[in-house]
């Protein structure tokens, strides 16, 4: 209350508050060094790496996968429409009902593109996950966001005759701990199929040190919290996290946004970049070969 008594002055100074045709926009970040100095006076923060020095390190890897032309078709059409809407809205001088409806359509389109990306990459994700499961004997956690992704991961596990647990938003709260206990048991299921939304906190899964993110979200904190289901007290192995990025899709933009957001937060809270980073240690490129169509 001493430094930040009211929202508007705070947003003007630190969020680049500005009036747009659509209302007030406070999504920016300004005067970050000053904010970092003030934060030191009103918040005590201890990083996990400072207080839990025995924890093993994290290794993050971006896995860039190619999609087939037919898989990208819907997304390509959506990108064209997004570019058209952006071009129109950037030239708007005075907002009216038509342009406000157009802005809403743009936001709805981005949400649909998020779902379209899940549909487009489902085959490639499945192939990558199947290879990892077959080549690695240890326990593996696979995070997804959409039900279509989680369902596909379950189908793959069943096809490979692998024991698994699955926890998503429909899993009763009273059943979740028993599923976690089963996975934590050395003789229990080898795979855990988890929802990013439902399983980003409250679960301890230190029996595993290999995690695959089949999808992304727009919020870096959610992904970091998902990582920390394995990277916590009791973990003795180096933790590996594979982030599957579909080329020429919304994934590439989302990953850049995630890294930028996290860098800004780290700078404000710790006065330095990548204090507890969202840095990528390794990258891998996986290409797919288009099958030529033949006419008989």
XYZ file of C-alpha atoms in Angstrom:
296
model
C 0.000 0.000 0.000
C 2.908 2.414 0.539
C 4.325 2.142 -2.968
C 1.332 0.834 -4.932
C -1.753 2.406 -3.408
C -3.897 2.507 -6.562
C -3.931 0.481 -9.751
C -4.001 3.276 -12.351
C -0.813 5.110 -11.254
C 0.898 1.725 -10.902
C -0.161 0.662 -14.401
C 0.861 4.007 -15.898
C 4.368 3.775 -14.489
C 5.093 0.042 -14.681
C 2.669 -1.489 -17.222
C 2.917 1.081 -20.037
C -0.762 1.889 -19.571
C -2.220 3.465 -22.684
C -5.624 4.249 -24.126
C -6.514 2.339 -27.267
C -9.599 2.146 -29.440
C -10.619 -0.930 -27.435
C -10.069 0.507 -23.945
C -7.117 0.733 -21.568
C -4.184 -1.561 -22.293
C -1.982 -2.476 -19.290
C -0.209 -5.476 -20.818
C 3.209 -3.831 -21.120
C 6.222 -3.535 -18.811
C 8.063 -0.266 -18.141
C 10.547 1.071 -15.571
C 11.579 -2.479 -14.728
C 14.778 -1.492 -12.891
C 12.840 0.826 -10.593
C 10.235 -1.845 -9.964
C 12.966 -4.359 -9.095
C 14.415 -1.942 -6.540
C 11.024 -1.377 -4.898
C 10.256 -5.100 -4.833
C 13.342 -5.688 -2.697
C 11.816 -3.432 -0.035
C 8.473 -5.217 0.185
C 9.150 -8.852 -0.665
C 11.539 -11.537 0.517
C 12.132 -14.212 -2.106
C 14.196 -17.359 -1.782
C 14.870 -19.312 -4.947
C 14.609 -23.064 -4.744
C 18.132 -23.441 -6.105
C 19.428 -21.360 -3.161
C 17.632 -23.206 -0.354
C 17.651 -26.713 -1.866
C 21.192 -26.902 -3.112
C 21.158 -30.705 -3.325
C 18.475 -30.772 -6.008
C 19.787 -31.939 -9.400
C 19.737 -29.565 -12.347
C 17.070 -29.240 -15.018
C 17.709 -29.886 -18.698
C 15.136 -28.436 -21.094
C 15.021 -29.442 -24.735
C 12.973 -28.013 -27.589
C 11.935 -30.767 -29.969
C 10.978 -29.194 -33.307
C 8.762 -31.484 -35.363
C 7.679 -31.177 -38.991
C 4.044 -31.547 -39.960
C 2.612 -32.894 -43.191
C 1.183 -30.379 -45.645
C -2.355 -31.630 -45.083
C -1.916 -31.249 -41.314
C -0.891 -27.590 -41.687
C -3.635 -26.686 -44.160
C -6.186 -25.514 -41.581
C -3.553 -23.528 -39.692
C -2.253 -21.869 -42.845
C -5.760 -20.652 -43.649
C -6.136 -19.337 -40.098
C -2.804 -17.488 -40.272
C -3.971 -15.793 -43.478
C -7.172 -14.671 -41.758
C -5.228 -13.492 -38.698
C -2.923 -11.430 -40.889
C -5.948 -9.881 -42.628
C -7.613 -8.929 -39.331
C -4.378 -7.491 -37.926
C -3.859 -5.362 -41.038
C -7.358 -3.887 -40.766
C -7.258 -3.269 -37.019
C -3.870 -1.540 -37.211
C -5.366 1.140 -39.466
C -8.440 1.814 -37.334
C -8.675 5.455 -36.232
C -11.952 5.337 -34.312
C -13.410 2.141 -32.906
C -17.018 1.370 -33.751
C -19.175 -1.712 -33.310
C -17.798 -3.290 -36.484
C -14.160 -2.967 -35.464
C -14.884 -4.075 -31.894
C -16.570 -7.170 -33.315
C -13.519 -7.667 -35.512
C -11.194 -7.447 -32.496
C -13.314 -10.046 -30.730
C -13.156 -12.238 -33.847
C -9.367 -11.972 -33.823
C -9.207 -13.120 -30.212
C -11.594 -15.978 -30.947
C -9.484 -16.947 -33.952
C -6.333 -17.146 -31.827
C -8.140 -19.408 -29.378
C -9.264 -21.625 -32.241
C -5.710 -21.698 -33.610
C -4.576 -22.998 -30.222
C -7.007 -25.907 -30.604
C -6.109 -26.378 -34.270
C -2.457 -26.711 -33.343
C -3.318 -29.590 -31.005
C -5.184 -31.337 -33.830
C -2.468 -30.666 -36.397
C 0.420 -32.036 -34.330
C -1.342 -35.053 -32.854
C 0.222 -37.565 -35.295
C 3.749 -36.179 -34.948
C 3.453 -35.953 -31.167
C 2.243 -39.538 -31.073
C 5.194 -40.770 -33.121
C 7.709 -38.940 -30.950
C 6.152 -40.110 -27.690
C 5.910 -43.687 -28.929
C 9.615 -43.680 -29.793
C 10.566 -42.304 -26.380
C 8.436 -44.888 -24.574
C 9.936 -47.755 -26.571
C 13.548 -46.549 -26.239
C 13.533 -45.595 -22.544
C 12.805 -48.064 -19.727
C 12.324 -45.451 -16.993
C 9.115 -43.843 -15.848
C 7.854 -41.022 -18.073
C 5.394 -38.177 -17.510
C 3.565 -36.680 -20.489
C 1.702 -33.386 -20.080
C -1.036 -32.241 -22.444
C -3.610 -29.470 -22.431
C -6.501 -30.508 -24.691
C -8.578 -33.657 -24.209
C -7.867 -34.742 -27.780
C -4.157 -34.831 -26.931
C -4.648 -36.682 -23.643
C -6.960 -39.208 -25.320
C -4.386 -39.868 -28.039
C -1.624 -40.362 -25.479
C -3.817 -42.857 -23.658
C -4.496 -44.728 -26.905
C -0.751 -44.957 -27.595
C -0.094 -46.301 -24.088
C -2.783 -48.932 -24.533
C -1.439 -49.952 -27.954
C 2.019 -50.443 -26.422
C 0.517 -52.426 -23.511
C 2.042 -49.975 -21.051
C 0.561 -49.448 -17.614
C -0.307 -45.812 -17.018
C -2.139 -43.389 -14.813
C -4.168 -40.483 -16.160
C -5.204 -37.390 -14.247
C -7.200 -34.597 -15.861
C -9.982 -32.253 -14.870
C -12.539 -35.072 -14.839
C -10.561 -37.212 -12.369
C -12.283 -37.117 -8.947
C -10.206 -35.292 -6.366
C -10.382 -38.201 -3.938
C -8.848 -40.557 -6.523
C -5.842 -38.461 -7.489
C -3.567 -39.271 -4.541
C -4.041 -43.015 -4.993
C -3.032 -42.647 -8.648
C 0.038 -40.645 -7.630
C 0.954 -43.272 -5.019
C 0.671 -45.986 -7.654
C 2.986 -44.085 -9.997
C 5.469 -43.409 -7.202
C 5.682 -47.137 -6.477
C 8.760 -48.567 -8.273
C 6.643 -51.486 -9.437
C 3.698 -49.311 -10.400
C 2.648 -47.879 -13.783
C 5.500 -46.559 -15.926
C 3.598 -43.741 -17.636
C 1.675 -40.759 -16.288
C -0.611 -38.844 -18.656
C -1.364 -35.526 -16.982
C -3.335 -32.379 -17.723
C -1.376 -29.129 -17.491
C -4.436 -27.421 -16.042
C -5.246 -30.048 -13.419
C -1.776 -31.245 -12.406
C 0.461 -28.176 -12.187
C 0.468 -28.173 -8.374
C -0.087 -30.377 -5.349
C 1.454 -33.573 -6.778
C 4.804 -35.140 -5.927
C 6.108 -37.348 -8.734
C 9.785 -37.738 -7.894
C 9.809 -41.366 -9.067
C 10.211 -39.873 -12.552
C 12.890 -37.611 -13.987
C 11.806 -37.530 -17.652
C 8.885 -35.291 -18.639
C 7.450 -34.555 -22.083
C 5.271 -31.521 -22.795
C 3.113 -32.469 -25.764
C 1.543 -28.968 -25.706
C 2.241 -25.470 -24.414
C 0.212 -22.799 -22.641
C 0.531 -19.004 -22.659
C 1.547 -18.857 -18.966
C 5.161 -19.757 -18.099
C 4.347 -20.247 -14.401
C 2.031 -23.147 -15.225
C 4.747 -24.977 -17.150
C 7.343 -24.332 -14.442
C 4.955 -25.648 -11.814
C 4.374 -28.748 -13.939
C 8.147 -29.232 -14.123
C 8.357 -29.011 -10.365
C 6.167 -32.073 -9.888
C 9.407 -33.996 -10.430
C 12.007 -31.367 -9.471
C 11.446 -31.263 -5.717
C 12.691 -32.746 -2.440
C 13.369 -36.440 -2.943
C 14.548 -36.152 -6.535
C 18.036 -37.582 -7.032
C 18.325 -37.641 -10.837
C 18.905 -34.868 -13.363
C 15.448 -33.858 -14.609
C 14.846 -33.775 -18.368
C 11.990 -31.841 -19.972
C 11.155 -32.150 -23.657
C 8.983 -29.402 -25.159
C 7.453 -30.467 -28.476
C 7.219 -27.509 -30.879
C 5.404 -27.990 -34.184
C 7.056 -25.978 -36.943
C 5.030 -23.279 -38.725
C 2.325 -23.334 -36.048
C 1.243 -21.201 -33.109
C 3.696 -23.225 -30.976
C 6.641 -21.166 -32.215
C 4.985 -17.875 -31.239
C 3.821 -19.208 -27.878
C 7.315 -20.401 -26.934
C 8.804 -16.980 -27.721
C 6.091 -15.315 -25.633
C 6.763 -17.687 -22.732
C 10.462 -16.922 -22.711
C 9.909 -13.152 -23.004
C 7.356 -13.126 -20.172
C 9.623 -15.127 -17.918
C 12.629 -12.915 -18.634
C 10.641 -9.795 -17.700
C 9.395 -11.350 -14.444
C 12.855 -12.579 -13.486
C 14.339 -9.156 -14.105
C 11.687 -7.390 -12.017
C 11.771 -9.822 -9.105
C 15.479 -10.634 -9.016
C 17.090 -7.689 -10.844
C 18.701 -10.094 -13.279
C 17.593 -12.177 -16.220
C 17.042 -15.930 -15.991
C 17.290 -16.057 -12.215
C 15.470 -19.360 -12.158
C 15.268 -19.486 -15.921
C 13.113 -20.826 -18.620
C 16.238 -21.347 -20.648
C 16.528 -24.075 -23.281
C 19.575 -26.309 -22.947
C 19.206 -28.421 -26.085
C 17.297 -28.466 -29.363
C 16.371 -31.328 -31.656
C 14.973 -31.242 -35.192
C 12.700 -34.041 -36.356
C 11.803 -34.031 -40.039
C 9.033 -35.964 -41.704
C 9.026 -37.145 -45.307
C 5.943 -36.377 -47.357
C 4.610 -39.414 -49.171
C 4.113 -38.680 -52.850
C 0.575 -39.130 -54.089
C 0.253 -41.567 -56.947
C -2.522 -41.723 -59.494
C -3.675 -45.044 -60.886
